[in-house]
């Protein structure tokens, strides 16, 4: 069985839902289909929540009416038969009366907000199921709230999904298509909760891991993970194959296409993840699996808004225990450190959450000297499989960066990553220079040009 996930833009218009039906019925394999909310809906629900919190009733009513009109028009285009349409209208009616009542609760708390924001996925899946029923497809809608669970640390409980969903799938063994909601789950108090923004990918991977799916497919509107940021870099191309480790580094370092946690459950159970484009279903996309046969250097990603902290030991040489003390301070303030470089007497680190930086600095100053922090830095991360490093990756990286000041460089932390820190204002130059040198230079030297 495969798990296919479609994001907000892939279900955002009635005709897109029509094409999803064609996609999921094109072959006879049994599938679990995970859907996001229609594009714009999650934001719109959260914004209703803001109006409810601030008690701005008029604004709230306006926002509800606006979204309602959108759904009224949506069902009219999605469903064509009189029964189908009546069914769709009933769904919209029921969900909007819930939206109405939950947003009228005062005070409007986080609990209500989570119930409200769950309506997005609840509506998209019910409408899609209504459409499949109208079309006579063999499908069933299974409620994610009955098999997706997070624990007290907000960590998904895979064993629960494995058991609960496993049973439901057996009960509905006659159904070829199983539809369910991305993003939403319950928490240990039994309340409606979610996996954070963009969490539908994560749902798909958790389900795929739990049922040991053959493959997880994430369908979006781009043709896979690109080797570099297409918004900033002139020539980019979709990467055909990535390992789980490489994909995780890229997702963390800014490749927006995947929720950073997505890979974990798939990797745990060795289930391949394929990124596909709904607009171009024949395109290969990106395959993420345990092994990849692709080139050594896979991709470049960047993370902005980084702060660099430069720390010098006041006790000078041979000061053991210094690093421990430094990291204890970051730990105390629950501030993750992304990059580290050290010399005998100094250590430089980067953090992406500067919330507690003042308190951290004050504590560090008790046993170390600090230089001025550098704000607005960018980590650029070169990802690939460098275990053999046949290609001299570090040399190429440094060659590409010859005209750009480097603040920090980190190589060897894993076999999959070289990270460099530059001032944010050099980001675009650095990404373009690295792109040319790492992906196009050799071919240009040989006088041939082929997109790798
Ligand atoms: N609808 C949710 C969001 O917009 C979850 C998702 O689409 O992945 O964040
Ligand atoms: Mg998404």
Short mmCIF file of C-alpha atoms and ligand atoms in Angstrom, two decimals:
data_model
loop_
_atom_site.label_atom_id
_atom_site.label_comp_id
_atom_site.label_asym_id
_atom_site.label_seq_id
_atom_site.Cartn_x
_atom_site.Cartn_y
_atom_site.Cartn_z
CA UNK A 1 0.00 0.00 0.00
CA UNK A 2 1.19 3.54 -0.70
CA UNK A 3 0.52 6.80 1.11
CA UNK A 4 -0.07 9.84 -1.10
CA UNK A 5 -0.26 13.33 0.35
CA UNK A 6 -1.65 16.35 -1.45
CA UNK A 7 -0.95 19.87 -0.19
CA UNK A 8 -3.20 22.91 -0.06
CA UNK A 9 -2.66 24.13 -3.61
CA UNK A 10 -3.17 20.60 -4.96
CA UNK A 11 -6.69 20.56 -3.48
CA UNK A 12 -7.32 24.31 -3.58
CA UNK A 13 -9.58 24.39 -6.63
CA UNK A 14 -12.38 22.04 -7.68
CA UNK A 15 -10.58 21.17 -10.91
CA UNK A 16 -7.48 20.27 -8.91
CA UNK A 17 -9.56 17.84 -6.86
CA UNK A 18 -10.76 16.39 -10.15
CA UNK A 19 -7.18 15.83 -11.27
CA UNK A 20 -6.26 14.25 -7.95
CA UNK A 21 -9.00 11.74 -8.49
CA UNK A 22 -7.53 10.91 -11.88
CA UNK A 23 -4.07 10.55 -10.35
CA UNK A 24 -5.07 8.28 -7.49
CA UNK A 25 -7.21 6.03 -9.68
CA UNK A 26 -4.73 5.80 -12.56
CA UNK A 27 -3.35 2.53 -11.24
CA UNK A 28 -5.06 -0.15 -9.21
CA UNK A 29 -2.85 0.02 -6.11
CA UNK A 30 -4.59 0.57 -2.75
CA UNK A 31 -3.73 3.98 -1.35
CA UNK A 32 -4.08 6.11 1.73
CA UNK A 33 -4.65 9.67 0.57
CA UNK A 34 -3.70 12.39 3.04
CA UNK A 35 -5.05 15.86 2.35
CA UNK A 36 -4.19 19.33 3.61
CA UNK A 37 -6.76 22.07 3.95
CA UNK A 38 -7.63 24.01 0.78
CA UNK A 39 -4.96 26.65 0.21
CA UNK A 40 -5.59 29.77 2.28
CA UNK A 41 -8.01 28.06 4.66
CA UNK A 42 -5.62 27.41 7.54
CA UNK A 43 -4.46 31.04 7.50
CA UNK A 44 -8.02 32.23 7.30
CA UNK A 45 -9.10 30.08 10.28
CA UNK A 46 -6.16 31.27 12.35
CA UNK A 47 -7.01 34.83 11.52
CA UNK A 48 -10.60 34.25 12.69
CA UNK A 49 -9.05 32.99 15.90
CA UNK A 50 -7.15 36.27 16.27
CA UNK A 51 -10.35 38.26 15.88
CA UNK A 52 -12.07 36.01 18.42
CA UNK A 53 -9.20 36.47 20.88
CA UNK A 54 -9.34 40.21 20.62
CA UNK A 55 -13.14 40.16 20.77
CA UNK A 56 -13.53 41.96 17.47
CA UNK A 57 -16.94 40.50 16.59
CA UNK A 58 -17.57 42.44 13.42
CA UNK A 59 -14.22 41.53 11.95
CA UNK A 60 -14.78 37.90 12.95
CA UNK A 61 -18.20 37.74 11.29
CA UNK A 62 -16.71 39.23 8.12
CA UNK A 63 -13.96 36.64 8.01
CA UNK A 64 -16.37 33.76 8.54
CA UNK A 65 -18.70 35.05 5.83
CA UNK A 66 -15.82 35.42 3.40
CA UNK A 67 -14.58 31.86 3.89
CA UNK A 68 -18.12 30.54 3.78
CA UNK A 69 -18.70 32.17 0.40
CA UNK A 70 -15.51 30.52 -0.85
CA UNK A 71 -16.72 27.07 0.21
CA UNK A 72 -20.25 27.62 -1.13
CA UNK A 73 -18.79 28.37 -4.54
CA UNK A 74 -16.30 25.51 -4.23
CA UNK A 75 -18.90 22.77 -3.70
CA UNK A 76 -21.02 24.05 -6.57
CA UNK A 77 -18.13 23.53 -8.92
CA UNK A 78 -16.83 20.34 -7.34
CA UNK A 79 -20.04 18.36 -7.22
CA UNK A 80 -22.40 18.08 -10.16
CA UNK A 81 -25.16 15.60 -9.33
CA UNK A 82 -28.10 16.89 -7.23
CA UNK A 83 -27.37 14.33 -4.47
CA UNK A 84 -23.65 15.08 -4.59
CA UNK A 85 -24.25 18.82 -4.33
CA UNK A 86 -26.75 18.40 -1.50
CA UNK A 87 -24.23 16.26 0.32
CA UNK A 88 -21.47 18.86 -0.15
CA UNK A 89 -23.71 21.70 0.98
CA UNK A 90 -24.65 19.77 4.08
CA UNK A 91 -20.96 19.30 4.93
CA UNK A 92 -20.27 23.02 4.53
CA UNK A 93 -23.35 23.90 6.57
CA UNK A 94 -22.37 21.59 9.41
CA UNK A 95 -18.72 22.68 9.55
CA UNK A 96 -19.52 26.37 9.39
CA UNK A 97 -22.04 26.08 12.16
CA UNK A 98 -19.21 24.52 14.19
CA UNK A 99 -16.85 27.36 13.18
CA UNK A 100 -19.53 29.82 14.24
CA UNK A 101 -20.02 28.23 17.64
CA UNK A 102 -16.36 27.58 18.49
CA UNK A 103 -15.36 31.15 17.60
CA UNK A 104 -18.09 32.53 19.85
CA UNK A 105 -16.55 30.98 22.99
CA UNK A 106 -15.00 33.54 25.37
CA UNK A 107 -12.32 33.58 26.43
CA UNK A 108 -11.09 32.11 23.17
CA UNK A 109 -8.17 29.91 24.24
CA UNK A 110 -5.57 27.75 22.55
CA UNK A 111 -7.90 24.75 22.90
CA UNK A 112 -10.54 26.50 20.81
CA UNK A 113 -7.94 27.69 18.35
CA UNK A 114 -6.83 24.12 17.73
CA UNK A 115 -10.39 22.93 17.20
CA UNK A 116 -10.95 25.81 14.82
CA UNK A 117 -7.82 25.28 12.75
CA UNK A 118 -8.61 21.55 12.41
CA UNK A 119 -11.71 22.46 10.39
CA UNK A 120 -9.54 23.08 7.33
CA UNK A 121 -8.48 19.46 6.95
CA UNK A 122 -11.85 18.19 8.17
CA UNK A 123 -13.59 20.09 5.37
CA UNK A 124 -11.18 19.30 2.54
CA UNK A 125 -11.31 15.56 3.23
CA UNK A 126 -15.10 15.40 3.59
CA UNK A 127 -15.59 17.31 0.38
CA UNK A 128 -13.12 15.15 -1.48
CA UNK A 129 -14.77 11.99 -0.15
CA UNK A 130 -18.18 13.36 -1.23
CA UNK A 131 -16.74 13.90 -4.70
CA UNK A 132 -15.28 10.37 -4.87
CA UNK A 133 -18.62 8.94 -3.74
CA UNK A 134 -20.43 10.92 -6.39
CA UNK A 135 -18.03 9.50 -8.95
CA UNK A 136 -18.66 5.98 -7.72
CA UNK A 137 -15.12 5.34 -6.49
CA UNK A 138 -14.46 2.71 -3.83
CA UNK A 139 -13.29 4.95 -1.01
CA UNK A 140 -13.66 5.56 2.70
CA UNK A 141 -12.83 8.56 4.89
CA UNK A 142 -10.98 7.57 8.08
CA UNK A 143 -10.78 10.21 10.84
CA UNK A 144 -7.17 11.08 11.68
CA UNK A 145 -8.35 12.17 15.13
CA UNK A 146 -8.90 8.50 15.91
CA UNK A 147 -5.43 7.28 15.05
CA UNK A 148 -3.03 10.24 15.18
CA UNK A 149 -1.81 10.97 18.70
CA UNK A 150 0.93 13.12 20.22
CA UNK A 151 2.39 12.61 23.69
CA UNK A 152 3.01 15.18 26.41
CA UNK A 153 6.19 16.32 24.61
CA UNK A 154 4.26 16.84 21.38
CA UNK A 155 5.92 13.78 19.88
CA UNK A 156 3.75 11.56 17.68
CA UNK A 157 3.02 8.12 19.11
CA UNK A 158 3.74 5.86 16.17
CA UNK A 159 2.65 2.68 17.95
CA UNK A 160 -0.84 4.14 18.46
CA UNK A 161 -1.18 4.89 14.75
CA UNK A 162 0.15 1.47 13.90
CA UNK A 163 -2.50 -0.24 16.02
CA UNK A 164 -5.54 1.98 15.57
CA UNK A 165 -5.09 2.64 11.86
CA UNK A 166 -4.08 -0.98 11.26
CA UNK A 167 -7.42 -2.13 12.62
CA UNK A 168 -9.42 0.41 10.66
CA UNK A 169 -7.68 -0.60 7.46
CA UNK A 170 -8.64 -4.21 8.07
CA UNK A 171 -12.25 -3.23 8.72
CA UNK A 172 -12.33 -1.40 5.40
CA UNK A 173 -10.28 -3.89 3.44
CA UNK A 174 -12.81 -3.72 0.60
CA UNK A 175 -12.03 -0.04 -0.02
CA UNK A 176 -9.41 0.81 -2.58
CA UNK A 177 -8.90 4.42 -1.51
CA UNK A 178 -8.60 5.54 2.08
CA UNK A 179 -8.89 9.29 2.59
CA UNK A 180 -7.69 11.02 5.76
CA UNK A 181 -6.67 14.38 7.19
CA UNK A 182 -3.11 15.62 7.39
CA UNK A 183 -1.93 17.88 10.22
CA UNK A 184 -4.52 17.09 12.90
CA UNK A 185 -4.21 14.73 15.86
CA UNK A 186 -5.21 14.35 19.49
CA UNK A 187 -3.09 15.13 22.52
CA UNK A 188 -2.86 13.10 25.76
CA UNK A 189 -5.79 15.08 27.20
CA UNK A 190 -7.94 13.81 24.34
CA UNK A 191 -8.20 17.29 22.84
CA UNK A 192 -7.89 18.16 19.18
CA UNK A 193 -4.32 19.21 18.44
CA UNK A 194 -2.02 19.42 15.44
CA UNK A 195 1.48 18.72 14.18
CA UNK A 196 2.30 22.41 13.61
CA UNK A 197 2.15 24.39 10.40
CA UNK A 198 2.94 22.36 7.32
CA UNK A 199 2.39 19.20 9.35
CA UNK A 200 0.48 17.26 6.70
CA UNK A 201 3.72 15.97 5.21
CA UNK A 202 4.59 14.70 8.65
CA UNK A 203 1.21 12.92 8.90
CA UNK A 204 1.90 11.17 5.61
CA UNK A 205 5.29 10.03 6.77
CA UNK A 206 3.97 8.87 10.15
CA UNK A 207 1.23 6.88 8.47
CA UNK A 208 3.66 5.46 5.94
CA UNK A 209 6.03 4.45 8.72
CA UNK A 210 3.25 3.04 10.89
CA UNK A 211 1.78 0.79 8.22
CA UNK A 212 5.19 0.10 6.65
CA UNK A 213 3.96 1.44 3.34
CA UNK A 214 5.64 0.55 0.09
CA UNK A 215 6.21 4.22 -0.61
CA UNK A 216 5.15 7.67 0.58
CA UNK A 217 4.44 10.21 -2.12
CA UNK A 218 4.26 13.91 -1.33
CA UNK A 219 2.46 15.75 -4.14
CA UNK A 220 3.01 19.50 -4.40
CA UNK A 221 3.14 22.05 -7.17
CA UNK A 222 6.89 21.93 -7.72
CA UNK A 223 8.89 19.27 -9.47
CA UNK A 224 10.78 17.92 -6.47
CA UNK A 225 13.53 19.22 -4.25
CA UNK A 226 15.84 21.52 -6.12
CA UNK A 227 19.62 21.59 -5.88
CA UNK A 228 19.47 25.23 -4.83
CA UNK A 229 16.90 27.93 -4.05
CA UNK A 230 15.15 28.70 -7.38
CA UNK A 231 13.98 32.08 -6.07
CA UNK A 232 17.55 33.29 -5.71
CA UNK A 233 19.67 31.20 -8.00
CA UNK A 234 19.52 31.44 -11.78
CA UNK A 235 19.87 27.81 -12.82
CA UNK A 236 18.54 25.04 -10.63
CA UNK A 237 17.28 21.53 -11.28
CA UNK A 238 15.31 18.91 -9.36
CA UNK A 239 17.46 16.38 -7.54
CA UNK A 240 16.53 12.85 -8.63
CA UNK A 241 17.74 10.90 -5.62
CA UNK A 242 18.60 11.81 -2.04
CA UNK A 243 19.31 9.78 1.06
CA UNK A 244 17.19 10.31 4.17
CA UNK A 245 20.11 12.07 5.87
CA UNK A 246 20.62 14.46 2.99
CA UNK A 247 16.92 15.25 2.75
CA UNK A 248 16.73 15.92 6.50
CA UNK A 249 19.65 18.36 6.30
CA UNK A 250 18.03 20.15 3.37
CA UNK A 251 14.61 20.34 4.99
CA UNK A 252 16.15 21.76 8.15
CA UNK A 253 18.32 24.22 6.27
CA UNK A 254 15.53 25.88 4.44
CA UNK A 255 14.28 23.76 1.54
CA UNK A 256 10.65 24.77 2.04
CA UNK A 257 9.23 21.81 0.16
CA UNK A 258 9.33 19.45 3.16
CA UNK A 259 8.41 19.86 6.81
CA UNK A 260 11.75 19.22 8.64
CA UNK A 261 10.41 16.34 10.76
CA UNK A 262 8.89 14.56 7.78
CA UNK A 263 11.77 12.29 7.04
CA UNK A 264 12.16 10.80 10.52
CA UNK A 265 9.37 8.17 10.60
CA UNK A 266 9.95 7.18 6.98
CA UNK A 267 13.64 6.75 7.69
CA UNK A 268 12.94 4.79 10.85
CA UNK A 269 10.99 2.22 8.90
CA UNK A 270 12.97 2.51 5.66
CA UNK A 271 9.98 3.65 3.62
CA UNK A 272 11.02 5.60 0.51
CA UNK A 273 9.57 9.10 0.10
CA UNK A 274 8.92 10.43 -3.38
CA UNK A 275 8.24 14.09 -4.06
CA UNK A 276 5.96 14.57 -7.06
CA UNK A 277 4.44 17.45 -8.97
CA UNK A 278 0.65 17.45 -9.48
CA UNK A 279 1.05 19.81 -12.43
CA UNK A 280 3.54 17.48 -14.11
CA UNK A 281 2.80 13.97 -12.88
CA UNK A 282 5.06 12.26 -15.44
CA UNK A 283 8.15 14.09 -14.16
CA UNK A 284 10.40 11.90 -12.02
CA UNK A 285 10.43 14.21 -8.99
CA UNK A 286 12.77 13.41 -6.11
CA UNK A 287 13.18 10.02 -4.51
CA UNK A 288 14.38 9.96 -0.90
CA UNK A 289 15.56 6.56 0.31
CA UNK A 290 18.23 4.77 2.31
CA UNK A 291 20.67 4.85 -0.58
CA UNK A 292 21.07 7.17 -3.51
CA UNK A 293 23.08 6.60 -6.60
CA UNK A 294 23.22 10.20 -7.60
CA UNK A 295 26.18 12.57 -7.74
CA UNK A 296 28.36 13.29 -4.70
CA UNK A 297 27.30 16.90 -4.17
CA UNK A 298 23.53 17.03 -4.05
CA UNK A 299 22.31 20.43 -3.08
CA UNK A 300 22.83 23.76 -1.41
CA UNK A 301 20.44 25.27 1.09
CA UNK A 302 20.46 28.38 3.24
CA UNK A 303 19.02 29.39 6.56
CA UNK A 304 18.65 33.09 7.37
CA UNK A 305 18.31 35.11 10.53
CA UNK A 306 21.22 33.42 12.27
CA UNK A 307 23.15 35.01 15.15
CA UNK A 308 26.84 34.22 15.68
CA UNK A 309 28.26 34.28 19.21
CA UNK A 310 32.05 34.45 19.64
CA UNK A 311 33.36 33.20 22.98
CA UNK A 312 36.95 33.31 24.27
CA UNK A 313 38.22 31.46 27.29
CA UNK A 314 39.66 33.83 29.87
CA UNK A 315 41.88 31.06 31.27
CA UNK A 316 43.72 30.58 28.01
CA UNK A 317 45.49 27.39 27.05
CA UNK A 318 44.53 23.89 28.10
CA UNK A 319 41.34 24.97 29.74
CA UNK A 320 39.40 21.76 29.97
CA UNK A 321 35.73 21.89 30.88
CA UNK A 322 35.38 25.16 29.00
CA UNK A 323 33.17 23.79 26.23
CA UNK A 324 31.00 21.98 28.74
CA UNK A 325 30.38 25.21 30.62
CA UNK A 326 29.59 27.03 27.41
CA UNK A 327 27.05 24.46 26.29
CA UNK A 328 25.46 24.22 29.70
CA UNK A 329 24.48 27.85 29.36
CA UNK A 330 22.78 27.26 26.00
CA UNK A 331 21.10 24.17 27.39
CA UNK A 332 19.81 26.06 30.39
CA UNK A 333 18.04 28.49 28.06
CA UNK A 334 16.80 25.70 25.74
CA UNK A 335 18.56 27.36 22.84
CA UNK A 336 19.78 24.95 20.18
CA UNK A 337 23.20 25.60 18.70
CA UNK A 338 23.42 25.02 14.93
CA UNK A 339 27.06 25.50 14.00
CA UNK A 340 30.20 25.31 16.11
CA UNK A 341 33.83 26.05 15.34
CA UNK A 342 36.61 25.98 17.89
CA UNK A 343 40.22 26.93 18.37
CA UNK A 344 42.31 26.19 21.43
CA UNK A 345 40.99 29.16 23.36
CA UNK A 346 37.87 30.21 21.52
CA UNK A 347 34.59 28.81 20.37
CA UNK A 348 32.11 30.34 17.94
CA UNK A 349 28.56 29.12 17.77
CA UNK A 350 25.44 30.09 15.89
CA UNK A 351 21.88 30.11 17.12
CA UNK A 352 18.70 30.78 15.22
CA UNK A 353 16.56 31.72 18.19
CA UNK A 354 18.00 34.84 19.85
CA UNK A 355 15.15 35.12 22.37
CA UNK A 356 17.36 34.46 25.41
CA UNK A 357 20.56 35.87 24.00
CA UNK A 358 20.94 38.59 26.61
CA UNK A 359 20.65 36.19 29.51
CA UNK A 360 22.94 33.71 27.77
CA UNK A 361 25.55 36.42 27.16
CA UNK A 362 25.43 37.55 30.77
CA UNK A 363 26.08 34.02 32.01
CA UNK A 364 28.84 33.39 29.50
CA UNK A 365 30.58 36.60 30.58
CA UNK A 366 31.01 35.13 34.05
CA UNK A 367 33.75 32.87 32.72
CA UNK A 368 34.53 34.03 29.18
CA UNK A 369 35.06 37.09 27.04
CA UNK A 370 32.53 37.76 24.33
CA UNK A 371 33.05 39.61 21.12
CA UNK A 372 30.12 41.52 19.65
CA UNK A 373 27.54 39.17 18.24
CA UNK A 374 26.93 39.15 14.50
CA UNK A 375 23.26 39.33 13.61
CA UNK A 376 21.52 38.60 10.30
CA UNK A 377 23.94 35.91 9.30
CA UNK A 378 23.12 33.10 6.90
CA UNK A 379 24.19 29.48 7.18
CA UNK A 380 24.82 27.98 3.79
CA UNK A 381 24.84 24.27 3.81
CA UNK A 382 26.28 22.08 1.08
CA UNK A 383 24.69 18.66 1.25
CA UNK A 384 25.77 15.40 -0.29
CA UNK A 385 27.58 12.20 0.36
CA UNK A 386 31.14 13.16 1.20
CA UNK A 387 32.17 9.91 2.87
CA UNK A 388 34.75 9.18 0.21
CA UNK A 389 35.15 12.79 -0.86
CA UNK A 390 36.65 11.85 -4.17
CA UNK A 391 35.84 15.20 -5.66
CA UNK A 392 37.66 17.50 -3.25
CA UNK A 393 34.43 19.14 -2.16
CA UNK A 394 36.00 21.47 0.39
CA UNK A 395 38.40 22.87 -2.18
CA UNK A 396 35.59 23.57 -4.60
CA UNK A 397 33.54 25.26 -1.91
CA UNK A 398 36.44 27.51 -0.96
CA UNK A 399 37.19 28.29 -4.60
CA UNK A 400 33.58 29.32 -5.13
CA UNK A 401 33.72 31.53 -2.05
CA UNK A 402 36.98 33.26 -2.96
CA UNK A 403 35.41 36.73 -3.19
CA UNK A 404 32.96 36.36 -0.33
CA UNK A 405 33.97 36.79 3.33
CA UNK A 406 33.38 33.61 5.34
CA UNK A 407 32.66 34.00 9.07
CA UNK A 408 32.69 30.34 10.01
CA UNK A 409 33.16 27.03 8.27
CA UNK A 410 32.31 23.59 9.52
CA UNK A 411 33.23 20.34 7.80
CA UNK A 412 33.32 16.82 9.16
CA UNK A 413 30.44 17.04 11.61
CA UNK A 414 28.67 14.57 9.38
CA UNK A 415 29.53 13.03 6.06
CA UNK A 416 26.64 14.85 4.50
CA UNK A 417 27.21 18.47 5.21
CA UNK A 418 29.61 21.37 4.87
CA UNK A 419 28.29 24.52 6.49
CA UNK A 420 29.54 28.02 6.04
CA UNK A 421 28.39 31.18 7.74
CA UNK A 422 28.25 34.44 5.81
CA UNK A 423 26.73 37.81 6.43
CA UNK A 424 23.13 37.71 5.12
CA UNK A 425 23.93 40.40 2.56
CA UNK A 426 26.22 37.94 0.73
CA UNK A 427 23.70 35.14 0.61
CA UNK A 428 22.59 35.52 -3.00
CA UNK A 429 26.18 35.94 -4.24
CA UNK A 430 27.33 32.93 -2.28
CA UNK A 431 24.48 30.69 -3.45
CA UNK A 432 25.05 31.64 -7.07
CA UNK A 433 28.83 31.25 -6.88
CA UNK A 434 28.53 27.85 -5.21
CA UNK A 435 25.92 26.77 -7.71
CA UNK A 436 28.15 27.59 -10.67
CA UNK A 437 31.22 25.98 -9.17
CA UNK A 438 29.64 22.85 -7.72
CA UNK A 439 27.13 21.99 -10.44
CA UNK A 440 28.11 23.61 -13.73
CA UNK A 441 31.84 24.34 -13.73
CA UNK A 442 33.17 20.89 -14.73
CA UNK A 443 30.77 20.60 -17.61
CA UNK A 444 31.55 24.11 -18.76
CA UNK A 445 35.27 23.26 -18.67
CA UNK A 446 34.62 20.28 -20.87
CA UNK A 447 32.75 22.53 -23.26
CA UNK A 448 29.50 20.70 -22.77
CA UNK A 449 26.43 21.83 -21.00
CA UNK A 450 24.09 19.31 -19.50
CA UNK A 451 21.82 19.94 -16.59
CA UNK A 452 23.12 17.27 -14.18
N1 LIG B 1 -3.06 23.00 6.66
C1 LIG B 1 -1.89 23.01 7.48
C2 LIG B 1 -1.07 24.24 7.20
O1 LIG B 1 -1.42 25.03 6.34
C3 LIG B 1 -1.08 21.78 7.37
C4 LIG B 1 -0.48 21.54 6.02
O2 LIG B 1 -1.00 22.04 5.02
O3 LIG B 1 0.52 20.83 5.92
O4 LIG B 1 -0.09 24.45 7.84
MG1 LIG B 2 2.98 22.04 2.95
#
